[in-house]
CSV table of C-alpha atoms and ligand atoms in Angstrom, one decimal:
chain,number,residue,atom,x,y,z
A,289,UNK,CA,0.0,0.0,0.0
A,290,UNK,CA,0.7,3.8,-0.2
A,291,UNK,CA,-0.4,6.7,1.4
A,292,UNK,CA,0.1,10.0,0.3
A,293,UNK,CA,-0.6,12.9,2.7
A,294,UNK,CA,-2.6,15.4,0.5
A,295,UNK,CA,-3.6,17.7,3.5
A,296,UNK,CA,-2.7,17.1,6.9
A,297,UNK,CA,-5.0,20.3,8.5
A,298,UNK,CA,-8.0,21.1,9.6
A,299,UNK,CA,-10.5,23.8,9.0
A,300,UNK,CA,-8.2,26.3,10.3
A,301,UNK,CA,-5.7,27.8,7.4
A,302,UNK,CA,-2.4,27.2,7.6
A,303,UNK,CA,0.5,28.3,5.2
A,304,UNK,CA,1.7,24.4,5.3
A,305,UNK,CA,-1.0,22.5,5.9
A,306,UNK,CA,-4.0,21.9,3.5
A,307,UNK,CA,-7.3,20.6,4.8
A,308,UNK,CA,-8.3,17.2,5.5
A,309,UNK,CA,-7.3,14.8,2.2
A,310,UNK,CA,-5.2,11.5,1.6
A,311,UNK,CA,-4.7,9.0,-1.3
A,312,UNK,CA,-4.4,4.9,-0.3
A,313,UNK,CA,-2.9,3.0,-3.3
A,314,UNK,CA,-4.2,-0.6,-2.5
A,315,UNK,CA,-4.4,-3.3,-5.0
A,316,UNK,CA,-4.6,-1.6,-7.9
A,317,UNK,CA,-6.9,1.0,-6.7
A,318,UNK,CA,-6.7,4.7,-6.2
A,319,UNK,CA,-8.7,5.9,-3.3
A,320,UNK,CA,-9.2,9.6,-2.2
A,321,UNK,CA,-10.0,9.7,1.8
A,322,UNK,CA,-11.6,12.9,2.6
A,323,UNK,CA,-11.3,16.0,0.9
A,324,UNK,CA,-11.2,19.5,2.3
A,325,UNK,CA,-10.8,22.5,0.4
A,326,UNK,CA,-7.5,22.6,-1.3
A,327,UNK,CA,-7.2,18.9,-2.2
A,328,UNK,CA,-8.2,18.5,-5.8
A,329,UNK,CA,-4.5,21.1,-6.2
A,330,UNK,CA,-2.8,19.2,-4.2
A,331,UNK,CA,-3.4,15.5,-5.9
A,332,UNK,CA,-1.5,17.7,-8.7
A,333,UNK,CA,1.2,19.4,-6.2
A,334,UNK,CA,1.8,15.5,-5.4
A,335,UNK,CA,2.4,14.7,-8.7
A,336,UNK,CA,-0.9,12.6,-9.0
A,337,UNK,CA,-3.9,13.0,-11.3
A,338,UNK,CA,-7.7,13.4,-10.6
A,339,UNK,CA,-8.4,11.0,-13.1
A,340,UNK,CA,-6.9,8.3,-11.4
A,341,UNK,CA,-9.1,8.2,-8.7
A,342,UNK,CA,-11.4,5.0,-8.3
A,343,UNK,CA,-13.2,5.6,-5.3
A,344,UNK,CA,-13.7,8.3,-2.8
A,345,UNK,CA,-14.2,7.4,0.9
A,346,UNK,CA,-15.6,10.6,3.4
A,347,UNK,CA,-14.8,9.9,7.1
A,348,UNK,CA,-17.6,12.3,8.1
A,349,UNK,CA,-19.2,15.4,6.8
A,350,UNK,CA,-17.9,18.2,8.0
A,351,UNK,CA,-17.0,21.2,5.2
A,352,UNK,CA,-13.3,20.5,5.9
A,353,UNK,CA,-13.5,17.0,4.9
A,354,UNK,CA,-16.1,17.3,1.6
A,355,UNK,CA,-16.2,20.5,0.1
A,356,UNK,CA,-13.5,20.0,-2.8
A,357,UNK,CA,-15.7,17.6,-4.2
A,358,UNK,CA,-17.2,20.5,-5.7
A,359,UNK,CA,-14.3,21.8,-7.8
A,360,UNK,CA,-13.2,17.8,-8.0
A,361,UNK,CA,-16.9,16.8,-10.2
A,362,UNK,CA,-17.0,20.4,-11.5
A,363,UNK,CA,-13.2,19.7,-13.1
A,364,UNK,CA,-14.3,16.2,-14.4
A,365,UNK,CA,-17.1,18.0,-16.5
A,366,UNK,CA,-15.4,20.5,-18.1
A,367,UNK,CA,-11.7,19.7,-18.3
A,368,UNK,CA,-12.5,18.9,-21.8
A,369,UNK,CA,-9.4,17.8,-23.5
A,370,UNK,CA,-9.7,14.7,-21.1
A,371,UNK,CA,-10.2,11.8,-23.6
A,372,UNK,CA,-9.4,8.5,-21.3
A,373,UNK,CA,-12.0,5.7,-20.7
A,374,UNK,CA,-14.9,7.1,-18.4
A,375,UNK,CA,-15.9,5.5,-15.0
A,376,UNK,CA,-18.3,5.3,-12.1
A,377,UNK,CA,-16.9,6.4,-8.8
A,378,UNK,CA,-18.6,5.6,-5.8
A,379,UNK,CA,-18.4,7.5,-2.7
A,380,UNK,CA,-18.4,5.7,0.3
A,381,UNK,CA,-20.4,7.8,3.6
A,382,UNK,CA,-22.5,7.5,6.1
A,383,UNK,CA,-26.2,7.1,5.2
A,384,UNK,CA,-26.8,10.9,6.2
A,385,UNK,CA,-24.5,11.9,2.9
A,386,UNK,CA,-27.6,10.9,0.5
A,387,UNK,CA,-29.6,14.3,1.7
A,388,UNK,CA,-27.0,16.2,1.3
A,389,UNK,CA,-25.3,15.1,-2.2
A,390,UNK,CA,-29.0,15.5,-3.3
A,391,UNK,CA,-28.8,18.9,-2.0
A,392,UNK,CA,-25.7,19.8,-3.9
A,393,UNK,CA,-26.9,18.4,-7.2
A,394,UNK,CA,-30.0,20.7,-6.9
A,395,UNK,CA,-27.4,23.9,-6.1
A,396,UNK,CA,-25.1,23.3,-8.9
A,397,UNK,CA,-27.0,20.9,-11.3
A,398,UNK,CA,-25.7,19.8,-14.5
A,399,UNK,CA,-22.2,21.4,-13.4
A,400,UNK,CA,-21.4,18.9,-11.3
A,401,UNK,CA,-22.8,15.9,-13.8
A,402,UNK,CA,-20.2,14.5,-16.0
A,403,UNK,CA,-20.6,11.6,-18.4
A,404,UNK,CA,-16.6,10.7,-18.1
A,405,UNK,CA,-16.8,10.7,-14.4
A,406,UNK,CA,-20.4,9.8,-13.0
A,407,UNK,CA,-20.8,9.0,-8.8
A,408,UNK,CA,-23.1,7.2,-6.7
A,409,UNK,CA,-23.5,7.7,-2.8
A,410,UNK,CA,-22.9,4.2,-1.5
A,411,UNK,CA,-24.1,4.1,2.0
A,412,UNK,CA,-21.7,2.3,4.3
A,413,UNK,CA,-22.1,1.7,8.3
A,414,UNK,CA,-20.1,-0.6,10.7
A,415,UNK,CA,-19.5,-4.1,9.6
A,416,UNK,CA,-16.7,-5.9,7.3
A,417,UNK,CA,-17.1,-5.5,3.4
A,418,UNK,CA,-14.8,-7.6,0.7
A,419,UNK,CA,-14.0,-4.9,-2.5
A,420,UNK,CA,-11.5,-6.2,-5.0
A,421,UNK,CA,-8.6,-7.6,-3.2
A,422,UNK,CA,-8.7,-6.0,-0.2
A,423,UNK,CA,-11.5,-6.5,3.4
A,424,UNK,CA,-13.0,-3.1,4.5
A,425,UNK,CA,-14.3,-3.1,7.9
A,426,UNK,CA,-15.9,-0.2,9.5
A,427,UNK,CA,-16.3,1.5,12.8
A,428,UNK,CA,-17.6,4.2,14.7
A,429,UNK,CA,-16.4,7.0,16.2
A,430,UNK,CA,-16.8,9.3,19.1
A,431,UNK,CA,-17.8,12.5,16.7
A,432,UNK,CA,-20.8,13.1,14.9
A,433,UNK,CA,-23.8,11.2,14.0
A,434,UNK,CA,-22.5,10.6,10.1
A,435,UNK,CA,-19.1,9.9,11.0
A,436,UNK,CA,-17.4,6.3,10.1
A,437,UNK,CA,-13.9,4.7,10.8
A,438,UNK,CA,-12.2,2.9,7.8
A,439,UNK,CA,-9.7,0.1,8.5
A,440,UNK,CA,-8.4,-1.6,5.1
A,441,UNK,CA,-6.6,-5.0,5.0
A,442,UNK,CA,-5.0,-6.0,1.6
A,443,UNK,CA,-4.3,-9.4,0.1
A,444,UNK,CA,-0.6,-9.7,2.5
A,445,UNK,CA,-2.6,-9.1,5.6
A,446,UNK,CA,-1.2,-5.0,5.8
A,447,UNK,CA,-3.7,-3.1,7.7
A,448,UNK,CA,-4.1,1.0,7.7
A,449,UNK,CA,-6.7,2.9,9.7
A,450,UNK,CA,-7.6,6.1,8.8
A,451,UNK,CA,-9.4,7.4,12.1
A,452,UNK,CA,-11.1,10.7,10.8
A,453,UNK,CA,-12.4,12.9,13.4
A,454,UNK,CA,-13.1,11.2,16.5
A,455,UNK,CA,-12.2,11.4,20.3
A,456,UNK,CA,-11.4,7.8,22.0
A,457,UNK,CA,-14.4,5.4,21.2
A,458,UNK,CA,-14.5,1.7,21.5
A,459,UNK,CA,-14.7,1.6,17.9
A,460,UNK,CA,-11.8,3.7,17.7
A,461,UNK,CA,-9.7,1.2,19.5
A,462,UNK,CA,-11.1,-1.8,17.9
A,463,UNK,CA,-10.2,-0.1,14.6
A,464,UNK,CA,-6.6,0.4,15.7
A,465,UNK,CA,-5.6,-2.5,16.8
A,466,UNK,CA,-2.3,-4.4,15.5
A,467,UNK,CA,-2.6,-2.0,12.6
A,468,UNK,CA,0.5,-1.3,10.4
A,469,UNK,CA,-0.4,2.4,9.6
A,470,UNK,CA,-2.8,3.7,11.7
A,471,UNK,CA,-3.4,7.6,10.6
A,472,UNK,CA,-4.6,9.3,13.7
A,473,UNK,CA,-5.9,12.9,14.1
A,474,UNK,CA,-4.9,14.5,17.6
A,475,UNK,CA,-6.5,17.8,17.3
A,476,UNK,CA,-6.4,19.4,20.4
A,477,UNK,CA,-4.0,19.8,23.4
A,478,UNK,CA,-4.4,18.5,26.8
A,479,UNK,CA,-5.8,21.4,28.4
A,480,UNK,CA,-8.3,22.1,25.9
A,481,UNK,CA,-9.2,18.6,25.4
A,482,UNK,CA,-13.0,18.0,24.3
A,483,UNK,CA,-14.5,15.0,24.1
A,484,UNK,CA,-14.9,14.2,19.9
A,485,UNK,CA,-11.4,15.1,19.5
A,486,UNK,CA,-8.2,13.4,20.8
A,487,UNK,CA,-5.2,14.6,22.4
A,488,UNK,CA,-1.7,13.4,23.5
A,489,UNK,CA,-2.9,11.5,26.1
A,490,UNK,CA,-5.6,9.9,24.2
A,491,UNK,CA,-3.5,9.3,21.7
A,492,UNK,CA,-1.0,7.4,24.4
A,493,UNK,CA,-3.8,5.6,25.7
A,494,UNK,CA,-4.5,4.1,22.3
A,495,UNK,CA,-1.4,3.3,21.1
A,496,UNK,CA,-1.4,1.5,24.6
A,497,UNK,CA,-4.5,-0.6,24.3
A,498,UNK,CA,-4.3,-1.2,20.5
A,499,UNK,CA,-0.5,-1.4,19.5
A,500,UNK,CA,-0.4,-0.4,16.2
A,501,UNK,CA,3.1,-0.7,14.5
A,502,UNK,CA,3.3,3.0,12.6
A,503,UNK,CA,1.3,5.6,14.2
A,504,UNK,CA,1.0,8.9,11.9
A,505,UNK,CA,-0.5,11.9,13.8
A,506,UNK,CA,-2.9,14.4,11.5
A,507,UNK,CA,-5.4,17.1,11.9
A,508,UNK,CA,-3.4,18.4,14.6
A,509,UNK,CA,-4.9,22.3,15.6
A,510,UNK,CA,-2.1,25.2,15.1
A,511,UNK,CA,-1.6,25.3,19.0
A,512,UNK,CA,-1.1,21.8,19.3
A,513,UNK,CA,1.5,21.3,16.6
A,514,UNK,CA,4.6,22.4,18.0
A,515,UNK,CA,8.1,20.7,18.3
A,516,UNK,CA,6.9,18.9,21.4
A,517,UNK,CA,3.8,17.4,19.9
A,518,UNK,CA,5.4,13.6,19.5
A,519,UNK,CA,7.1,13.6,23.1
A,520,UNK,CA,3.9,14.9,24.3
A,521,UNK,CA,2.0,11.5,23.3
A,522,UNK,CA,5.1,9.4,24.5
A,523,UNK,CA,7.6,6.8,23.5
A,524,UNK,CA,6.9,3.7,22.5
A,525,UNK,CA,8.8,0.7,22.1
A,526,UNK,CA,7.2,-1.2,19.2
A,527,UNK,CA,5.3,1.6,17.8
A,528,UNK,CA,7.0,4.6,15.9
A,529,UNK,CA,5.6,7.5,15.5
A,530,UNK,CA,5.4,10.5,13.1
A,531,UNK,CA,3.7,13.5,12.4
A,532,UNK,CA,1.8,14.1,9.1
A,533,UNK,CA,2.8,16.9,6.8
A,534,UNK,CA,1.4,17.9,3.5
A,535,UNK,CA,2.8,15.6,0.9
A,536,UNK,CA,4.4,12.9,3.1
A,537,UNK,CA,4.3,9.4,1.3
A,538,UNK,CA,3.9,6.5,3.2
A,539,UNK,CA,5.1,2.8,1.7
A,540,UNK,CA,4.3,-0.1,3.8
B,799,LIG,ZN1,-12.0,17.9,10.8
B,800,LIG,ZN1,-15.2,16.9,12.1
């Protein structure tokens, strides 16, 4: 697998840091996790291309995880010298996703319709799925209502968890556990902790309870990312430890 770090933010802007956006390479697949505003630039700052993508996956719907599909569908329709084979991309969310898609397609219409590049809402909700080569299984948060966790497993038995938003949930630590790459948000610090979003020492007591092997830390608020953010959340002796930024590639 692969994991490139399109956006390691959050809502807040940053000069380094995009919003909320990651591409998994697994089996053969191209699959865009999340996509804040910014992202549909940086698959091209990455040296990646839209068309590539197979699937889309959205940990939640909050603006800073969804907006650029916007520009993404709007792009597909009218980048007009694209002459490649067309496909269907579905978009993986919570069941909550289908009122708003519909709402988007009656804002922007025939914009956002493209013949090369058509999309279906494909509800998802906790459980284990087989696509392709690779096992899905889902898991929920400590959040929002439409919020999901997605842990992927390919044909060698590599697992990576990509965590969303969440705080530390039961779900959450069943996701984590014994993964290989395990990309975590850690949003806020210590003192300011609140309860959907973790921190150093929730992150600590994950790593803890579900002893992943490679731990990356993302949507990290500007006052929490500071040089003292990884010895903050500890040191661990099987699990290392690094801290997203924009653009990062992950082999494993
Ligand atoms: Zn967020
Ligand atoms: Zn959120």
């Amino acid at each position: 697998m692969k994991l490139t770090i399109l956006g390691c933010g959050t809502h807040i802007p940053e000069v380094n840091k995009c919003n909320p956006g990651y591409l998994l390479d697994i089996e053969g697949e191209t699959l865009l996790l999340d996509m804040g505003s910014g992202i549909v630039r940086q698959i091209v700052i990455a040296g990646r291309n839209i068309w590539e993508i197979d699937k889309i996956f959205l940990s939640h719907l909050h603006i800073d995880h969804i907006i650029d599909l916007i520009p993404l569908f709007f792009t597909y329709k009218y980048q007009l010298k694209y002459n490649g084979e067309s496909k269907i991309i579905p978009i993986y969310a919570h069941s909550e996703f289908e009122v708003r898609l519909n709402q988007l397609k009656q804002i922007y219409g025939d914009w956002i319709n493209s013949e090369k590049r058509q999309y279906f809402h494909k509800k998802i909700e906790p459980g284990t799925f087989h696509a392709n080569k690779y096992t899905l299984s889902v898991f929920l948060p400590n959040h929002s209502s439409h919020s999901l966790i997605y842990r992927f497993e390919d044909s060698n038995g590599k697992i990576f968890v990509y965590t969303g938003d969440t705080g530390l949930s039961e779900g959450l630590i069943r996701a984590a556990y014994s993964a290989d790459v395990l990309l975590v948000e850690c949003s806020c610090r210590d003192e300011f902790s609140i309860e959907c979003h973790m921190t150093p020492s929730k992150v600590k007591k994950l790593i803890e309870t579900s002893k992943p092997k490679k731990v990356i830390i993302t949507h990290v608020f500007p006052d929490n990312d500071d040089k003292t953010l990884k010895e903050r959340i500890g040191v661990f002796k099987n699990t290392e430890i690094s801290i997203a930024r924009d653009l990062m590639e992950i082999n494993f």
